Amino acid sequence: NNPIDDNGHGTHVAGIVASTNETYRGIAPDAGLIAMKVLSASGSGTSANLISGIDWCVNNASLFNISVITMSLGTTELFASHCDNDDASLTSSIATAISRNISVIAATGNDDSTTGIASPACIKNVTAVGASTKADAIASFSNRNGLVDLFAPGVSINSTSLAGSYTIL
């Protein structure tokens, strides 16, 4: 019920997307954001909370013009192939979003695996995104395998912080 970030990661990601600061401008500064808090201050959470957040976005897509769900989160278990059968409820929730023309993007994880990626990035129809350096090399910590759709800069990014300033993560 309270989407305020108490970890800092969500604020940093939101700034990467939509910051309007002249120096640290986001990639889509005119985008509107809806905050969904599905993880605790320590960064842990449940599949049920994630599903609830996705379903809220689907159910309110018309009201708030929601066209993308982006998730910089993932399981500790890594998957070498599609994981649609691992959590049928999560897969169904994501399939509903996709069927309503909402793009679903998820991070592959940060365990330096060359064979497995985290869920929900491993679910079919989710755009799985790994981290790259600013020099276009795969970040040493980024999970990657044949399911990864693209890599985006994820090293030494200066973006918004909880303190109201900017920080490099």
mmCIF file of N, CA, C and O in Angstrom, residues 59-138:
data_model
loop_
_atom_site.group_PDB
_atom_site.id
_atom_site.type_symbol
_atom_site.label_atom_id
_atom_site.label_comp_id
_atom_site.label_asym_id
_atom_site.label_seq_id
_atom_site.Cartn_x
_atom_site.Cartn_y
_atom_site.Cartn_z
ATOM 1 N N ASN A 59 -4.462 -4.415 -14.481
ATOM 2 C CA ASN A 59 -5.826 -3.955 -14.191
ATOM 3 C C ASN A 59 -5.990 -2.442 -14.273
ATOM 4 O O ASN A 59 -7.111 -1.943 -14.395
ATOM 5 N N ASN A 60 -4.890 -1.713 -14.187
ATOM 6 C CA ASN A 60 -4.946 -0.248 -14.224
ATOM 7 C C ASN A 60 -4.232 0.336 -15.441
ATOM 8 O O ASN A 60 -3.964 1.530 -15.487
ATOM 9 N N ALA A 61 -3.944 -0.511 -16.419
ATOM 10 C CA ALA A 61 -3.194 -0.083 -17.602
ATOM 11 C C ALA A 61 -3.898 1.043 -18.353
ATOM 12 O O ALA A 61 -3.252 2.011 -18.764
ATOM 13 N N SER A 62 -5.179 0.938 -18.539
ATOM 14 C CA SER A 62 -5.911 1.979 -19.270
ATOM 15 C C SER A 62 -5.947 3.287 -18.496
ATOM 16 O O SER A 62 -5.744 4.367 -19.062
ATOM 17 N N LEU A 63 -6.179 3.197 -17.217
ATOM 18 C CA LEU A 63 -6.279 4.390 -16.376
ATOM 19 C C LEU A 63 -4.973 5.172 -16.334
ATOM 20 O O LEU A 63 -4.965 6.406 -16.391
ATOM 21 N N PHE A 64 -3.836 4.462 -16.264
ATOM 22 C CA PHE A 64 -2.541 5.118 -16.116
ATOM 23 C C PHE A 64 -1.647 5.002 -17.349
ATOM 24 O O PHE A 64 -0.467 5.337 -17.294
ATOM 25 N N ASN A 65 -2.193 4.509 -18.462
ATOM 26 C CA ASN A 65 -1.435 4.367 -19.705
ATOM 27 C C ASN A 65 -0.161 3.538 -19.500
ATOM 28 O O ASN A 65 0.925 3.930 -19.914
ATOM 29 N N ILE A 66 -0.305 2.405 -18.843
ATOM 30 C CA ILE A 66 0.835 1.533 -18.567
ATOM 31 C C ILE A 66 1.095 0.673 -19.795
ATOM 32 O O ILE A 66 0.232 -0.090 -20.229
ATOM 33 N N SER A 67 2.291 0.801 -20.357
ATOM 34 C CA SER A 67 2.646 0.026 -21.542
ATOM 35 C C SER A 67 3.892 -0.832 -21.326
ATOM 36 O O SER A 67 4.217 -1.667 -22.166
ATOM 37 N N VAL A 68 4.585 -0.625 -20.211
ATOM 38 C CA VAL A 68 5.805 -1.373 -19.909
ATOM 39 C C VAL A 68 5.832 -1.685 -18.422
ATOM 40 O O VAL A 68 5.524 -0.822 -17.593
ATOM 41 N N ILE A 69 6.204 -2.907 -18.102
ATOM 42 C CA ILE A 69 6.527 -3.292 -16.725
ATOM 43 C C ILE A 69 7.998 -3.674 -16.745
ATOM 44 O O ILE A 69 8.399 -4.573 -17.489
ATOM 45 N N THR A 70 8.797 -2.971 -15.963
ATOM 46 C CA THR A 70 10.215 -3.282 -15.904
ATOM 47 C C THR A 70 10.581 -3.689 -14.485
ATOM 48 O O THR A 70 10.159 -3.051 -13.523
ATOM 49 N N MET A 71 11.325 -4.793 -14.387
ATOM 50 C CA MET A 71 11.647 -5.356 -13.074
ATOM 51 C C MET A 71 13.146 -5.590 -12.955
ATOM 52 O O MET A 71 13.709 -6.417 -13.662
ATOM 53 N N SER A 72 13.766 -4.848 -12.073
ATOM 54 C CA SER A 72 15.185 -5.053 -11.791
ATOM 55 C C SER A 72 15.275 -5.880 -10.515
ATOM 56 O O SER A 72 15.630 -5.394 -9.445
ATOM 57 N N LEU A 73 14.892 -7.139 -10.652
ATOM 58 C CA LEU A 73 14.841 -8.079 -9.535
ATOM 59 C C LEU A 73 14.914 -9.484 -10.096
ATOM 60 O O LEU A 73 14.806 -9.682 -11.302
ATOM 61 N N GLY A 74 15.103 -10.451 -9.238
ATOM 62 C CA GLY A 74 15.137 -11.830 -9.722
ATOM 63 C C GLY A 74 15.405 -12.816 -8.609
ATOM 64 O O GLY A 74 15.819 -12.456 -7.505
ATOM 65 N N THR A 75 15.180 -14.077 -8.925
ATOM 66 C CA THR A 75 15.374 -15.164 -7.977
ATOM 67 C C THR A 75 16.850 -15.479 -7.776
ATOM 68 O O THR A 75 17.686 -15.141 -8.618
ATOM 69 N N THR A 76 17.145 -16.133 -6.681
ATOM 70 C CA THR A 76 18.515 -16.617 -6.465
ATOM 71 C C THR A 76 18.749 -17.889 -7.269
ATOM 72 O O THR A 76 19.878 -18.171 -7.660
ATOM 73 N N GLU A 77 17.692 -18.643 -7.534
ATOM 74 C CA GLU A 77 17.808 -19.826 -8.393
ATOM 75 C C GLU A 77 17.949 -19.362 -9.836
ATOM 76 O O GLU A 77 17.224 -18.478 -10.288
ATOM 77 N N LEU A 78 18.895 -19.967 -10.546
ATOM 78 C CA LEU A 78 19.127 -19.594 -11.942
ATOM 79 C C LEU A 78 18.654 -20.706 -12.863
ATOM 80 O O LEU A 78 18.682 -21.883 -12.506
ATOM 81 N N PHE A 79 18.248 -20.327 -14.073
ATOM 82 C CA PHE A 79 17.654 -21.257 -15.022
ATOM 83 C C PHE A 79 18.424 -21.234 -16.337
ATOM 84 O O PHE A 79 18.703 -20.175 -16.879
ATOM 85 N N ALA A 80 18.710 -22.419 -16.852
ATOM 86 C CA ALA A 80 19.435 -22.560 -18.114
ATOM 87 C C ALA A 80 18.494 -22.508 -19.305
ATOM 88 O O ALA A 80 18.920 -22.282 -20.435
ATOM 89 N N SER A 81 17.210 -22.711 -19.062
ATOM 90 C CA SER A 81 16.212 -22.686 -20.128
ATOM 91 C C SER A 81 14.968 -21.970 -19.610
ATOM 92 O O SER A 81 14.918 -21.561 -18.442
ATOM 93 N N HIS A 82 13.979 -21.838 -20.481
ATOM 94 C CA HIS A 82 12.753 -21.156 -20.059
ATOM 95 C C HIS A 82 12.194 -21.808 -18.797
ATOM 96 O O HIS A 82 12.224 -23.033 -18.652
ATOM 97 N N CYS A 83 11.689 -20.983 -17.908
ATOM 98 C CA CYS A 83 11.245 -21.454 -16.590
ATOM 99 C C CYS A 83 9.744 -21.285 -16.385
ATOM 100 O O CYS A 83 9.290 -21.141 -15.253
ATOM 101 N N ASP A 84 8.991 -21.314 -17.447
ATOM 102 C CA ASP A 84 7.552 -21.071 -17.362
ATOM 103 C C ASP A 84 6.842 -22.001 -16.385
ATOM 104 O O ASP A 84 5.837 -21.624 -15.785
ATOM 105 N N ASN A 85 7.353 -23.206 -16.209
ATOM 106 C CA ASN A 85 6.706 -24.180 -15.321
ATOM 107 C C ASN A 85 7.139 -24.045 -13.870
ATOM 108 O O ASN A 85 6.593 -24.711 -12.997
ATOM 109 N N ASP A 86 8.122 -23.192 -13.597
ATOM 110 C CA ASP A 86 8.614 -23.042 -12.226
ATOM 111 C C ASP A 86 7.587 -22.377 -11.322
ATOM 112 O O ASP A 86 7.433 -22.760 -10.174
ATOM 113 N N ASP A 87 6.913 -21.362 -11.805
ATOM 114 C CA ASP A 87 5.896 -20.650 -11.032
ATOM 115 C C ASP A 87 4.747 -20.321 -11.979
ATOM 116 O O ASP A 87 4.745 -19.282 -12.642
ATOM 117 N N ALA A 88 3.783 -21.222 -12.049
ATOM 118 C CA ALA A 88 2.681 -21.099 -13.010
ATOM 119 C C ALA A 88 1.891 -19.807 -12.816
ATOM 120 O O ALA A 88 1.446 -19.192 -13.789
ATOM 121 N N SER A 89 1.715 -19.379 -11.578
ATOM 122 C CA SER A 89 0.948 -18.151 -11.316
ATOM 123 C C SER A 89 1.676 -16.918 -11.849
ATOM 124 O O SER A 89 1.054 -16.040 -12.443
ATOM 125 N N LEU A 90 2.986 -16.865 -11.643
ATOM 126 C CA LEU A 90 3.773 -15.742 -12.160
ATOM 127 C C LEU A 90 3.772 -15.756 -13.680
ATOM 128 O O LEU A 90 3.575 -14.717 -14.318
ATOM 129 N N THR A 91 3.966 -16.922 -14.267
ATOM 130 C CA THR A 91 3.948 -17.047 -15.730
ATOM 131 C C THR A 91 2.600 -16.596 -16.283
ATOM 132 O O THR A 91 2.540 -15.877 -17.283
ATOM 133 N N SER A 92 1.518 -16.978 -15.633
ATOM 134 C CA SER A 92 0.176 -16.593 -16.074
ATOM 135 C C SER A 92 -0.028 -15.079 -15.969
ATOM 136 O O SER A 92 -0.594 -14.458 -16.876
ATOM 137 N N SER A 93 0.428 -14.499 -14.888
ATOM 138 C CA SER A 93 0.291 -13.058 -14.695
ATOM 139 C C SER A 93 1.047 -12.295 -15.784
ATOM 140 O O SER A 93 0.523 -11.326 -16.359
ATOM 141 N N ILE A 94 2.250 -12.752 -16.085
ATOM 142 C CA ILE A 94 3.049 -12.115 -17.136
ATOM 143 C C ILE A 94 2.399 -12.323 -18.502
ATOM 144 O O ILE A 94 2.334 -11.393 -19.313
ATOM 145 N N ALA A 95 1.868 -13.517 -18.752
ATOM 146 C CA ALA A 95 1.192 -13.787 -20.028
ATOM 147 C C ALA A 95 -0.012 -12.865 -20.211
ATOM 148 O O ALA A 95 -0.268 -12.390 -21.324
ATOM 149 N N THR A 96 -0.719 -12.594 -19.131
ATOM 150 C CA THR A 96 -1.856 -11.674 -19.216
ATOM 151 C C THR A 96 -1.378 -10.275 -19.579
ATOM 152 O O THR A 96 -1.983 -9.605 -20.424
ATOM 153 N N ALA A 97 -0.291 -9.829 -18.957
ATOM 154 C CA ALA A 97 0.256 -8.506 -19.293
ATOM 155 C C ALA A 97 0.641 -8.445 -20.763
ATOM 156 O O ALA A 97 0.285 -7.488 -21.470
ATOM 157 N N ILE A 98 1.347 -9.469 -21.243
ATOM 158 C CA ILE A 98 1.768 -9.513 -22.644
ATOM 159 C C ILE A 98 0.543 -9.494 -23.571
ATOM 160 O O ILE A 98 0.535 -8.783 -24.583
ATOM 161 N N SER A 99 -0.489 -10.244 -23.206
ATOM 162 C CA SER A 99 -1.691 -10.305 -24.046
ATOM 163 C C SER A 99 -2.418 -8.957 -24.113
ATOM 164 O O SER A 99 -3.183 -8.713 -25.030
ATOM 165 N N ARG A 100 -2.159 -8.094 -23.153
ATOM 166 C CA ARG A 100 -2.757 -6.750 -23.123
ATOM 167 C C ARG A 100 -1.800 -5.703 -23.697
ATOM 168 O O ARG A 100 -1.942 -4.504 -23.437
ATOM 169 N N ASN A 101 -0.782 -6.167 -24.443
ATOM 170 C CA ASN A 101 0.200 -5.286 -25.086
ATOM 171 C C ASN A 101 1.038 -4.482 -24.100
ATOM 172 O O ASN A 101 1.424 -3.342 -24.376
ATOM 173 N N ILE A 102 1.313 -5.075 -22.955
ATOM 174 C CA ILE A 102 2.224 -4.482 -21.980
ATOM 175 C C ILE A 102 3.536 -5.243 -22.094
ATOM 176 O O ILE A 102 3.576 -6.456 -21.891
ATOM 177 N N SER A 103 4.602 -4.549 -22.452
ATOM 178 C CA SER A 103 5.922 -5.177 -22.523
ATOM 179 C C SER A 103 6.407 -5.475 -21.119
ATOM 180 O O SER A 103 6.266 -4.643 -20.215
ATOM 181 N N VAL A 104 6.986 -6.657 -20.933
ATOM 182 C CA VAL A 104 7.507 -7.047 -19.630
ATOM 183 C C VAL A 104 9.003 -7.278 -19.779
ATOM 184 O O VAL A 104 9.439 -8.117 -20.563
ATOM 185 N N ILE A 105 9.782 -6.502 -19.019
ATOM 186 C CA ILE A 105 11.235 -6.533 -19.080
ATOM 187 C C ILE A 105 11.747 -6.939 -17.706
ATOM 188 O O ILE A 105 11.237 -6.468 -16.687
ATOM 189 N N ALA A 106 12.772 -7.811 -17.662
ATOM 190 C CA ALA A 106 13.331 -8.222 -16.371
ATOM 191 C C ALA A 106 14.839 -8.393 -16.463
ATOM 192 O O ALA A 106 15.369 -8.840 -17.487
ATOM 193 N N ALA A 107 15.510 -8.059 -15.377
ATOM 194 C CA ALA A 107 16.958 -8.230 -15.275
ATOM 195 C C ALA A 107 17.299 -9.718 -15.172
ATOM 196 O O ALA A 107 16.554 -10.496 -14.594
ATOM 197 N N THR A 108 18.447 -10.081 -15.737
ATOM 198 C CA THR A 108 18.883 -11.483 -15.721
ATOM 199 C C THR A 108 19.546 -11.879 -14.412
ATOM 200 O O THR A 108 19.654 -13.056 -14.110
ATOM 201 N N GLY A 109 19.990 -10.915 -13.623
ATOM 202 C CA GLY A 109 20.630 -11.197 -12.344
ATOM 203 C C GLY A 109 22.117 -10.884 -12.355
ATOM 204 O O GLY A 109 22.710 -10.658 -13.405
ATOM 205 N N ASN A 110 22.690 -10.901 -11.169
ATOM 206 C CA ASN A 110 24.065 -10.437 -10.982
ATOM 207 C C ASN A 110 24.941 -11.483 -10.298
ATOM 208 O O ASN A 110 25.665 -11.174 -9.360
ATOM 209 N N ASP A 111 24.899 -12.724 -10.759
ATOM 210 C CA ASP A 111 25.668 -13.797 -10.131
ATOM 211 C C ASP A 111 26.845 -14.260 -10.975
ATOM 212 O O ASP A 111 27.441 -15.291 -10.674
ATOM 213 N N ASP A 112 27.167 -13.546 -12.049
ATOM 214 C CA ASP A 112 28.259 -13.900 -12.951
ATOM 215 C C ASP A 112 28.109 -15.306 -13.524
ATOM 216 O O ASP A 112 29.077 -16.030 -13.697
ATOM 217 N N SER A 113 26.873 -15.686 -13.823
ATOM 218 C CA SER A 113 26.636 -17.003 -14.415
ATOM 219 C C SER A 113 26.625 -16.898 -15.937
ATOM 220 O O SER A 113 26.008 -15.989 -16.498
ATOM 221 N N THR A 114 27.302 -17.836 -16.580
ATOM 222 C CA THR A 114 27.283 -17.900 -18.042
ATOM 223 C C THR A 114 26.313 -18.965 -18.535
ATOM 224 O O THR A 114 26.190 -19.182 -19.731
ATOM 225 N N THR A 115 25.605 -19.606 -17.606
ATOM 226 C CA THR A 115 24.680 -20.674 -17.990
ATOM 227 C C THR A 115 23.250 -20.453 -17.531
ATOM 228 O O THR A 115 22.333 -21.040 -18.089
ATOM 229 N N GLY A 116 23.029 -19.615 -16.527
ATOM 230 C CA GLY A 116 21.685 -19.447 -15.993
ATOM 231 C C GLY A 116 21.328 -18.000 -15.754
ATOM 232 O O GLY A 116 22.195 -17.159 -15.508
ATOM 233 N N ILE A 117 20.029 -17.716 -15.838
ATOM 234 C CA ILE A 117 19.512 -16.387 -15.524
ATOM 235 C C ILE A 117 18.376 -16.536 -14.524
ATOM 236 O O ILE A 117 17.789 -17.604 -14.364
ATOM 237 N N ALA A 118 18.077 -15.453 -13.845
ATOM 238 C CA ALA A 118 17.056 -15.445 -12.805
ATOM 239 C C ALA A 118 15.645 -15.412 -13.405
ATOM 240 O O ALA A 118 15.440 -14.993 -14.542
ATOM 241 N N SER A 119 14.687 -15.821 -12.605
ATOM 242 C CA SER A 119 13.275 -15.623 -12.921
ATOM 243 C C SER A 119 12.895 -14.258 -12.359
ATOM 244 O O SER A 119 13.403 -13.872 -11.302
ATOM 245 N N PRO A 120 12.104 -13.488 -13.022
ATOM 246 C CA PRO A 120 11.228 -13.799 -14.141
ATOM 247 C C PRO A 120 11.849 -13.601 -15.528
ATOM 248 O O PRO A 120 11.173 -13.805 -16.531
ATOM 249 N N ALA A 121 13.134 -13.235 -15.619
ATOM 250 C CA ALA A 121 13.757 -13.022 -16.939
ATOM 251 C C ALA A 121 13.715 -14.276 -17.797
ATOM 252 O O ALA A 121 13.690 -14.196 -19.023
ATOM 253 N N CYS A 122 13.676 -15.459 -17.173
ATOM 254 C CA CYS A 122 13.702 -16.722 -17.918
ATOM 255 C C CYS A 122 12.332 -17.158 -18.432
ATOM 256 O O CYS A 122 12.217 -18.184 -19.105
ATOM 257 N N ILE A 123 11.284 -16.395 -18.136
ATOM 258 C CA ILE A 123 9.935 -16.731 -18.611
ATOM 259 C C ILE A 123 9.792 -16.298 -20.066
ATOM 260 O O ILE A 123 10.210 -15.197 -20.441
ATOM 261 N N LYS A 124 9.198 -17.174 -20.886
ATOM 262 C CA LYS A 124 8.976 -16.837 -22.301
ATOM 263 C C LYS A 124 8.209 -15.520 -22.393
ATOM 264 O O LYS A 124 7.342 -15.237 -21.568
ATOM 265 N N ASN A 125 8.507 -14.772 -23.389
ATOM 266 C CA ASN A 125 7.870 -13.482 -23.685
ATOM 267 C C ASN A 125 8.317 -12.352 -22.775
ATOM 268 O O ASN A 125 7.896 -11.223 -22.962
ATOM 269 N N VAL A 126 9.154 -12.634 -21.763
ATOM 270 C CA VAL A 126 9.764 -11.568 -20.981
ATOM 271 C C VAL A 126 11.040 -11.163 -21.712
ATOM 272 O O VAL A 126 11.799 -12.016 -22.164
ATOM 273 N N THR A 127 11.276 -9.883 -21.845
ATOM 274 C CA THR A 127 12.525 -9.404 -22.421
ATOM 275 C C THR A 127 13.585 -9.471 -21.332
ATOM 276 O O THR A 127 13.511 -8.742 -20.338
ATOM 277 N N ALA A 128 14.545 -10.382 -21.509
ATOM 278 C CA ALA A 128 15.600 -10.610 -20.523
ATOM 279 C C ALA A 128 16.778 -9.685 -20.819
ATOM 280 O O ALA A 128 17.337 -9.715 -21.911
ATOM 281 N N VAL A 129 17.153 -8.862 -19.827
ATOM 282 C CA VAL A 129 18.190 -7.855 -20.023
ATOM 283 C C VAL A 129 19.359 -8.095 -19.073
ATOM 284 O O VAL A 129 19.183 -8.120 -17.854
ATOM 285 N N GLY A 130 20.539 -8.245 -19.654
ATOM 286 C CA GLY A 130 21.776 -8.350 -18.888
ATOM 287 C C GLY A 130 22.460 -7.000 -18.822
ATOM 288 O O GLY A 130 22.075 -6.057 -19.527
ATOM 289 N N ALA A 131 23.494 -6.926 -18.003
ATOM 290 C CA ALA A 131 24.222 -5.665 -17.831
ATOM 291 C C ALA A 131 25.479 -5.633 -18.684
ATOM 292 O O ALA A 131 26.201 -6.625 -18.782
ATOM 293 N N SER A 132 25.720 -4.474 -19.281
ATOM 294 C CA SER A 132 26.956 -4.251 -20.031
ATOM 295 C C SER A 132 27.694 -3.072 -19.416
ATOM 296 O O SER A 132 27.134 -2.288 -18.655
ATOM 297 N N THR A 133 28.956 -2.953 -19.784
ATOM 298 C CA THR A 133 29.742 -1.786 -19.385
ATOM 299 C C THR A 133 29.472 -0.668 -20.387
ATOM 300 O O THR A 133 28.866 -0.889 -21.441
ATOM 301 N N LYS A 134 29.965 0.501 -20.096
ATOM 302 C CA LYS A 134 29.804 1.620 -21.024
ATOM 303 C C LYS A 134 30.599 1.400 -22.303
ATOM 304 O O LYS A 134 30.333 2.021 -23.315
ATOM 305 N N ALA A 135 31.570 0.465 -22.257
ATOM 306 C CA ALA A 135 32.370 0.129 -23.445
ATOM 307 C C ALA A 135 31.741 -1.017 -24.240
ATOM 308 O O ALA A 135 32.370 -1.582 -25.124
ATOM 309 N N ASP A 136 30.502 -1.363 -23.925
ATOM 310 C CA ASP A 136 29.746 -2.409 -24.614
ATOM 311 C C ASP A 136 30.267 -3.821 -24.390
ATOM 312 O O ASP A 136 30.041 -4.709 -25.203
ATOM 313 N N ALA A 137 30.931 -4.055 -23.292
ATOM 314 C CA ALA A 137 31.334 -5.412 -22.910
ATOM 315 C C ALA A 137 30.339 -5.928 -21.885
ATOM 316 O O ALA A 137 29.730 -5.137 -21.148
ATOM 317 N N ILE A 138 30.144 -7.233 -21.833
ATOM 318 C CA ILE A 138 29.253 -7.802 -20.828
ATOM 319 C C ILE A 138 29.868 -7.551 -19.449
ATOM 320 O O ILE A 138 31.051 -7.816 -19.227
#
